[in-house]
CSV table of C-alpha atoms in Angstrom, one decimal:
chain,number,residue,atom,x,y,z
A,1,UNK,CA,40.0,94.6,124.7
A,2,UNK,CA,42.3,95.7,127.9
A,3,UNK,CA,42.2,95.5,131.1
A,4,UNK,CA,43.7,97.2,134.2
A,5,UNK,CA,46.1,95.5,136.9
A,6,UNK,CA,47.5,97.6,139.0
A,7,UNK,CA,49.1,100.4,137.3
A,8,UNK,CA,50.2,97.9,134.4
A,9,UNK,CA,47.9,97.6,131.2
A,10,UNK,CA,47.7,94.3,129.4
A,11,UNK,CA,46.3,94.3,126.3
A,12,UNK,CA,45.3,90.5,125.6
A,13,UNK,CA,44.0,90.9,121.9
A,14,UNK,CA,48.3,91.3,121.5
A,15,UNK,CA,50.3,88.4,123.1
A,16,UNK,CA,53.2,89.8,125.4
A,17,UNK,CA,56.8,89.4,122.7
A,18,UNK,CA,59.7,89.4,125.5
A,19,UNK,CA,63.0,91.3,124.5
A,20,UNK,CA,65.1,88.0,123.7
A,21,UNK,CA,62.3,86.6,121.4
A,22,UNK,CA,62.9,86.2,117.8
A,23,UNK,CA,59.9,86.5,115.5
A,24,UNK,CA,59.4,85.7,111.8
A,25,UNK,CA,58.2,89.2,111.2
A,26,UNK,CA,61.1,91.0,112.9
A,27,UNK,CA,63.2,88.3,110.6
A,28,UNK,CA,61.2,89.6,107.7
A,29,UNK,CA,61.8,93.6,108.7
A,30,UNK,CA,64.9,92.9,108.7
A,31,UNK,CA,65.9,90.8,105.7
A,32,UNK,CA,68.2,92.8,104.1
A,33,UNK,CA,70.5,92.5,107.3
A,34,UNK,CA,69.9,88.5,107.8
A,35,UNK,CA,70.9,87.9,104.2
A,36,UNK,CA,74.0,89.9,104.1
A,37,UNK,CA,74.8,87.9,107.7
A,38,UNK,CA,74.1,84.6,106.2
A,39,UNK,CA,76.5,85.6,103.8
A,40,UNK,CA,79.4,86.2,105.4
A,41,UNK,CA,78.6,82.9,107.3
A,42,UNK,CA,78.7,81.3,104.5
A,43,UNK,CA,81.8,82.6,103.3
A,44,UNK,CA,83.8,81.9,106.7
A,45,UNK,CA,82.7,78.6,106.9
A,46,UNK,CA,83.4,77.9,103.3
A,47,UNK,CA,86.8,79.3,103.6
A,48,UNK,CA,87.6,79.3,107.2
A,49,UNK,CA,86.3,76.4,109.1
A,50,UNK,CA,85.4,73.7,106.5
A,51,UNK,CA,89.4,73.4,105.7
A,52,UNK,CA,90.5,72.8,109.6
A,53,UNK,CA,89.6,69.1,108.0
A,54,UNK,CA,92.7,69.2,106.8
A,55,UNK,CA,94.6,69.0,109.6
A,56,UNK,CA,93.7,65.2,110.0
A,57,UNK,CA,96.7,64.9,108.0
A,58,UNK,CA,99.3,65.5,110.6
A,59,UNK,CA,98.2,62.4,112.2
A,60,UNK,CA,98.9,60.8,109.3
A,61,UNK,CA,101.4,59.9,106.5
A,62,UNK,CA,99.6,61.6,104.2
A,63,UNK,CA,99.9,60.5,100.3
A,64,UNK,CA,97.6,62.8,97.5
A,65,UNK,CA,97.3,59.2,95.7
A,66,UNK,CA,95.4,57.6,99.1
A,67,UNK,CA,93.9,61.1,100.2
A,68,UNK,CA,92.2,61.7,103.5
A,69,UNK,CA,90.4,58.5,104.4
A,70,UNK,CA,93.4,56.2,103.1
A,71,UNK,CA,96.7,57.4,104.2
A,72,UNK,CA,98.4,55.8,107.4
A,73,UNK,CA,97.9,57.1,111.0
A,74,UNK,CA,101.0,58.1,112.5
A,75,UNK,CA,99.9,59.6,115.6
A,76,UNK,CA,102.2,62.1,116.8
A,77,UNK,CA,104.8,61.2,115.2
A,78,UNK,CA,105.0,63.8,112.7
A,79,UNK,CA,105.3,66.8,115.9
A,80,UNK,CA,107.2,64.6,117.7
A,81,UNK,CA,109.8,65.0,114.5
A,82,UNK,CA,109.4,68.9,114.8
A,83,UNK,CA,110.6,69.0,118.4
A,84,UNK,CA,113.0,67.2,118.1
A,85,UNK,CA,114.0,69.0,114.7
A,86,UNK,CA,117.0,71.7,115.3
A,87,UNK,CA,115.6,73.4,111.8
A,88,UNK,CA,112.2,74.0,113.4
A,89,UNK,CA,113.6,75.0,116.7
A,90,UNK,CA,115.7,77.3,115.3
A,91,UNK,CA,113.1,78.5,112.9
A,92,UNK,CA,110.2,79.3,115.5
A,93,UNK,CA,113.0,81.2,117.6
A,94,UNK,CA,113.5,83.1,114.5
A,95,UNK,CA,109.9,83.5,114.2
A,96,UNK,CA,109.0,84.5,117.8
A,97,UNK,CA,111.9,87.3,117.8
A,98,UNK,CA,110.6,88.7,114.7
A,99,UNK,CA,107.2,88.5,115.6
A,100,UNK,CA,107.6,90.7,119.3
A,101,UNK,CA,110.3,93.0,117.4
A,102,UNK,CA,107.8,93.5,115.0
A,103,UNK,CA,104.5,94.2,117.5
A,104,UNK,CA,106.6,96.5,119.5
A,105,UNK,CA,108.0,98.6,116.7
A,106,UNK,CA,104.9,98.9,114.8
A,107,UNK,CA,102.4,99.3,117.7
A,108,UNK,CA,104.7,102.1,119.4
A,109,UNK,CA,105.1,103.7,116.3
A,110,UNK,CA,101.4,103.4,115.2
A,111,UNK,CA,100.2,105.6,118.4
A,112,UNK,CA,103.1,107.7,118.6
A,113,UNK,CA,102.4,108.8,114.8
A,114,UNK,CA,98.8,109.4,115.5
A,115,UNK,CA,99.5,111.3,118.4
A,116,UNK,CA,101.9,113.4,116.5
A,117,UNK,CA,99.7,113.5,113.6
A,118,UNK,CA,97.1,115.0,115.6
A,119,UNK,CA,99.4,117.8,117.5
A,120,UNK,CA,99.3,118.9,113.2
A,121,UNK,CA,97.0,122.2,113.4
A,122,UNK,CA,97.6,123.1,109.4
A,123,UNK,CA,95.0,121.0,108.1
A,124,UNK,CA,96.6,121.0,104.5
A,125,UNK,CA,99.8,119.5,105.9
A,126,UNK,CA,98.1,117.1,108.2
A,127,UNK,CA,96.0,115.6,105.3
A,128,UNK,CA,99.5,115.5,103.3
A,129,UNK,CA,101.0,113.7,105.8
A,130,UNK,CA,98.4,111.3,106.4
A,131,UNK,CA,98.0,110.5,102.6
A,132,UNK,CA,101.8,110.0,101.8
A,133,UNK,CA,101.9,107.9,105.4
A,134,UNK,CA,99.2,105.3,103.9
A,135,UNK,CA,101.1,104.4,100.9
A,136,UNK,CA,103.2,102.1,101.7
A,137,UNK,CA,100.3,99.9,103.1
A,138,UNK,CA,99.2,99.5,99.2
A,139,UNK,CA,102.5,98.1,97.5
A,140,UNK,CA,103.3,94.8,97.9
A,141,UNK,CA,106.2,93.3,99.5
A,142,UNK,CA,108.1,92.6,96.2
A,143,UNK,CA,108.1,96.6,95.6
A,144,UNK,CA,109.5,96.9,99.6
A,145,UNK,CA,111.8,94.2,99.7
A,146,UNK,CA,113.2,95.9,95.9
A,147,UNK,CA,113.7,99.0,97.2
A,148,UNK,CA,115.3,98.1,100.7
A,149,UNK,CA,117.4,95.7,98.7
A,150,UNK,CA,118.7,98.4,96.5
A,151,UNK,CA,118.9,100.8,99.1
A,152,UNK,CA,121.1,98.7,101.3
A,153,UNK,CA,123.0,97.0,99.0
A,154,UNK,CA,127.0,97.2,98.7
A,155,UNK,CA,126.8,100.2,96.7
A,156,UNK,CA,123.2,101.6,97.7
A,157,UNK,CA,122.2,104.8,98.5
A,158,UNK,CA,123.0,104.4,102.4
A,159,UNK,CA,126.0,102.9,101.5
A,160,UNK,CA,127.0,105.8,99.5
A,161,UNK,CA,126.3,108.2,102.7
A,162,UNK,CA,128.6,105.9,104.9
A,163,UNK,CA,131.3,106.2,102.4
A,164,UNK,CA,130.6,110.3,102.0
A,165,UNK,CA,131.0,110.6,105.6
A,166,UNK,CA,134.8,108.7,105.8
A,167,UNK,CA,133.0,105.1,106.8
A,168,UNK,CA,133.4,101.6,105.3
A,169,UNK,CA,130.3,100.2,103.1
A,170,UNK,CA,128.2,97.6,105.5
A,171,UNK,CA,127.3,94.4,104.1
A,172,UNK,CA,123.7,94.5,105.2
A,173,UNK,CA,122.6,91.4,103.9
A,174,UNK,CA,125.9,89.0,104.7
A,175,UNK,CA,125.9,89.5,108.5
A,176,UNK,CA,123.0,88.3,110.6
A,177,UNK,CA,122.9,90.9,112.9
A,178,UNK,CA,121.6,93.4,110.7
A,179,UNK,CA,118.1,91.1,109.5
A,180,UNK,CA,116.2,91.3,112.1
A,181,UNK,CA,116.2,95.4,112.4
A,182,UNK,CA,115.9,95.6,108.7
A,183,UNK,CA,112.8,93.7,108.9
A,184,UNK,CA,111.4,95.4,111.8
A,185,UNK,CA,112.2,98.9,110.0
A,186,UNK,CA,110.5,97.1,107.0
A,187,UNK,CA,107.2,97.0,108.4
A,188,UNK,CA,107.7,100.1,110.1
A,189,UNK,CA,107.8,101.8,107.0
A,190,UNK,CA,105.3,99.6,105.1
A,191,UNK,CA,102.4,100.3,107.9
A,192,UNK,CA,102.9,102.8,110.6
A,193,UNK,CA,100.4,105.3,108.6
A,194,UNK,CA,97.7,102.6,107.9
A,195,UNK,CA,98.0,101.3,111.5
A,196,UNK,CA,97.8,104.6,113.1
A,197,UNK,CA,94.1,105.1,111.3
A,198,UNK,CA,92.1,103.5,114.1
A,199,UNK,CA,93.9,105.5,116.7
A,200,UNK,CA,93.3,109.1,115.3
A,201,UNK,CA,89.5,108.0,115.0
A,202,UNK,CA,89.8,107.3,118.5
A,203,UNK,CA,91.8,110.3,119.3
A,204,UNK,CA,89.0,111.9,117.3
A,205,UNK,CA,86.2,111.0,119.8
A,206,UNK,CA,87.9,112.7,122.6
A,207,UNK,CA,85.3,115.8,124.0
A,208,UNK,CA,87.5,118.6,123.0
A,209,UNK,CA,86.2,120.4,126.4
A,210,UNK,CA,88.9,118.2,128.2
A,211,UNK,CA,91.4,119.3,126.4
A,212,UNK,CA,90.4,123.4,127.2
A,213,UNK,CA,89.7,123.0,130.8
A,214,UNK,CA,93.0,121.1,130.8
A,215,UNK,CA,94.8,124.7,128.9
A,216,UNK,CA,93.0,126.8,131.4
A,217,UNK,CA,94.4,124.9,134.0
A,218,UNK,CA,97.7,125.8,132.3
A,219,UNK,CA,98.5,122.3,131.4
A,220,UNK,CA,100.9,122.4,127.8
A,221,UNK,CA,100.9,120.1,125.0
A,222,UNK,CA,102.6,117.0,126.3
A,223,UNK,CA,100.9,117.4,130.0
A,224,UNK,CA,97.3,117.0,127.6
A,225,UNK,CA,98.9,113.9,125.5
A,226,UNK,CA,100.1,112.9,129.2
A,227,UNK,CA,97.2,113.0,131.2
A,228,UNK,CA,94.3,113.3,128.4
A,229,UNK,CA,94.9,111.8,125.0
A,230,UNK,CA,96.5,108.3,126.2
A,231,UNK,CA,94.1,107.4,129.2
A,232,UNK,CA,91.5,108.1,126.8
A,233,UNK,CA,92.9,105.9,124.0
A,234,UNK,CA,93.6,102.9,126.5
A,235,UNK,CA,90.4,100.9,126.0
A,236,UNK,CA,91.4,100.9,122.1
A,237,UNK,CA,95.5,100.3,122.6
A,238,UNK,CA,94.6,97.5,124.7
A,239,UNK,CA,92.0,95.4,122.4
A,240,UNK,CA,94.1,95.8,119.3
A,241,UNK,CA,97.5,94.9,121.4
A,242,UNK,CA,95.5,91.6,122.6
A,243,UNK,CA,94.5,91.2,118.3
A,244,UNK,CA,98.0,91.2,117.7
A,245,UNK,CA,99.3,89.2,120.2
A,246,UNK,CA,97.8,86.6,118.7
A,247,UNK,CA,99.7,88.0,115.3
A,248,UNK,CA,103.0,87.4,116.8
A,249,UNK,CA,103.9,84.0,115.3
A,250,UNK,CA,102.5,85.5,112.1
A,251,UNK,CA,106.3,87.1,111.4
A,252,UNK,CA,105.9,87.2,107.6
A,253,UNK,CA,107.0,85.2,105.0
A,254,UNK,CA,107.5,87.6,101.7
A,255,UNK,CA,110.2,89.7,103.6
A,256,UNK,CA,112.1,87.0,104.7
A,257,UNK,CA,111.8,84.9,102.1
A,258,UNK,CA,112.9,88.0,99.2
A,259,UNK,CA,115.6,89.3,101.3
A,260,UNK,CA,117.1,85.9,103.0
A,261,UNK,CA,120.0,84.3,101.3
A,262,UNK,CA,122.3,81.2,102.6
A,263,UNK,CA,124.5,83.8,104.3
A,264,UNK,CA,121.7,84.4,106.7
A,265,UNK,CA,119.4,81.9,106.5
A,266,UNK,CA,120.1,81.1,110.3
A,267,UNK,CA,118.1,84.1,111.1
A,268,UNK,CA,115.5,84.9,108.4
A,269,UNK,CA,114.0,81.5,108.0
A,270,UNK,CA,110.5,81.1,109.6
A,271,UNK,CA,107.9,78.9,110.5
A,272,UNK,CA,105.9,79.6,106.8
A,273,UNK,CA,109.1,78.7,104.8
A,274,UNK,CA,109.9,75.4,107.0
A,275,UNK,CA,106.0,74.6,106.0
A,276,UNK,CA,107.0,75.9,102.4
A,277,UNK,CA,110.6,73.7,102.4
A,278,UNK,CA,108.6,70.2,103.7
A,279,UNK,CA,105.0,70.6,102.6
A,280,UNK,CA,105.4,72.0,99.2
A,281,UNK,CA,108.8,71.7,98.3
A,282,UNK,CA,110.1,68.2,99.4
A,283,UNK,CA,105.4,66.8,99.7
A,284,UNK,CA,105.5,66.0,103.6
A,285,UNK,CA,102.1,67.4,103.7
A,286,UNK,CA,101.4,65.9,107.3
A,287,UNK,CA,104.9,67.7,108.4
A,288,UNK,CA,104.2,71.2,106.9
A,289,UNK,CA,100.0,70.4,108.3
A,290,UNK,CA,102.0,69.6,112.1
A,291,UNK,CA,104.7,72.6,112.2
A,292,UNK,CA,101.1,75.1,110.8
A,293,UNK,CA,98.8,73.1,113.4
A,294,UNK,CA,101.2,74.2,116.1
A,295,UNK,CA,101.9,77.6,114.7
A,296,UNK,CA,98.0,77.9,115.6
A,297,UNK,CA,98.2,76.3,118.8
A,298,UNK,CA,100.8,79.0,120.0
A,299,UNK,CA,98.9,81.4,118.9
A,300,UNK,CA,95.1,80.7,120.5
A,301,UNK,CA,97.7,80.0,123.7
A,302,UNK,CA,99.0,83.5,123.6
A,303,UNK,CA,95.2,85.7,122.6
A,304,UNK,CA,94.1,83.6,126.0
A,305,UNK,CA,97.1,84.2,128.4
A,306,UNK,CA,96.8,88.5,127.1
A,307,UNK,CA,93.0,88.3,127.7
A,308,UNK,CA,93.2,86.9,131.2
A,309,UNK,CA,96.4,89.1,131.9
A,310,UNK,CA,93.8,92.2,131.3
A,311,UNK,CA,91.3,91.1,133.0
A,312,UNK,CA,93.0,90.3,135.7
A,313,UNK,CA,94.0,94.2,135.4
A,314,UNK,CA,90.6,95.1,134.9
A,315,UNK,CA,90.9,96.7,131.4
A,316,UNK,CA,89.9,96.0,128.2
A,317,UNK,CA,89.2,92.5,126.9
A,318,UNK,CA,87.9,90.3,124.0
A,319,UNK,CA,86.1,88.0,126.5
């Protein structure tokens, strides 16, 4: 039975369900989707949140023989130690320059590869390209760190070229000037063609009509990359520039630990070996908790300033 108000019909045999209103039915349509949901859930809080109880131990002097609930509270005393550590100052400086040298290199490279990638108009090369590019991405850093070692070493391959053209050999890995470039070039190489995937999708999406009324208008290539491709790429660049931010502490470890020596270990030590020297190697588990704890702090500190720096701009934003 209905009945007529105004121009509205309400049907009162069928109760009104309002938009934000969750119903067992709709759960039931929908099960497939609420399972696979839970169990992701699951998995992050298995993985992801339930272990953030660990970090009670950098309030502590922790002992694996007392565990958890019976080691000493220390307080602060174990990040008091780390500021007032040299190692870890000089470490987290060594961190933090590697970290921005690494974001700038790979971010500018990643769009300025997909850009180029997409100026390609042989298909066959431009799927050649894009194939040998994401290779790098799959071999792990033991493979890389190999083959920049042997390629840079005393009598390596660009050693050999220096020598061909009248130069003296360069000892790459005995002077600390050279570490930071080589691990910036590093992940250049290792994942400029896996990083540059999300931006040709995005390039992808662009209505190609902008791009004719732009050539009727006698605009050339880089006037269209200019004025066309990059405005319309923005909302991505920006969201996975304020992701990485928040990456920038994350430096590395295998590079610097494979291709660091004592000659250089005033530059290519990082926060993740100082936690590997204390917490695993010398069992300061509270220290090596402290120096990660902060690593983490840093890190939520940075994603927040970048998101209010853009939306103080008005673009793009995670929240």
């Amino acid at each position: 039975m209905s009945q007529k108000t105004g121009s509205v019909k309400v049907n009162k045999t069928q109760p009104y369900v309002g938009k934000n209103r969750v119903t067992f039915a709709e759960l039931k349509r929908q099960s497939f989707l609420v399972i696979t949901a839970a169990i992701f859930f699951i998995y992050g809080l298995i993985f992801y949140y339930i272990p953030l109880g660990g970090w009670v131990m950098a309030f502590q002097n922790y002992k694996p023989k007392t565990g958890l609930l019976h080691s000493k509270w220390v307080g602060l005393a174990k990040f008091k130690f780390l500021f007032e550590d040299d190692r870890f100052i000089r470490v987290f400086r060594n961190t933090l320059a590697m970290g921005v040298i690494n974001l700038i290199a790979t971010f500018v490279m990643a769009i300025l590869f997909a850009i180029l990638l997409n100026e390609v108009r042989n298909t066959l090369v431009k799927k050649g390209i894009q194939t040998i590019s994401y290779l790098p991405h799959f071999l792990s850093w033991i493979i890389v760190t190999g083959i920049l070692h042997d390629a840079l070493s005393t009598n390596g391959i660009v050693n050999e070229v220096i020598r061909a053209f009248g130069g003296n050999p360069i000892v790459f890995f005995g002077d600390t000037k050279y570490f930071w470039p080589i691990v910036a070039f590093a992940n250049v190489w290792k994942e400029t063609g896996w990083n540059a995937i999300i931006y040709l999708a995005a390039i992808t999406a662009i209505d190609p009509c902008l791009y004719e009324a732009a050539s009727i208008d006698g605009a050339g290539r880089f006037s269209k990359i200019l004025h066309i491709t990059l405005p319309s790429i923005r909302p991505t660049i920006i969201i996975l520039l304020l992701i990485n931010v928040g990456n920038v502490l994350n430096a590395g470890f295998e590079v610097q630990y494979l291709l660091g020596n004592d000659l250089i270990k005033s530059v290519s030590d990082t926060i993740d070996i100082y936690v590997l020297n204390w917490g695993i190697s010398q069992s300061d588990f509270s220290l090596g908790t402290a120096a990660g704890m902060f690593k983490s702090l840093v890190s939520i500190i940075l994603i927040l300033i970048a998101n209010s720096i853009a939306k103080r701009a008005g673009q793009e934003r995670l929240f």
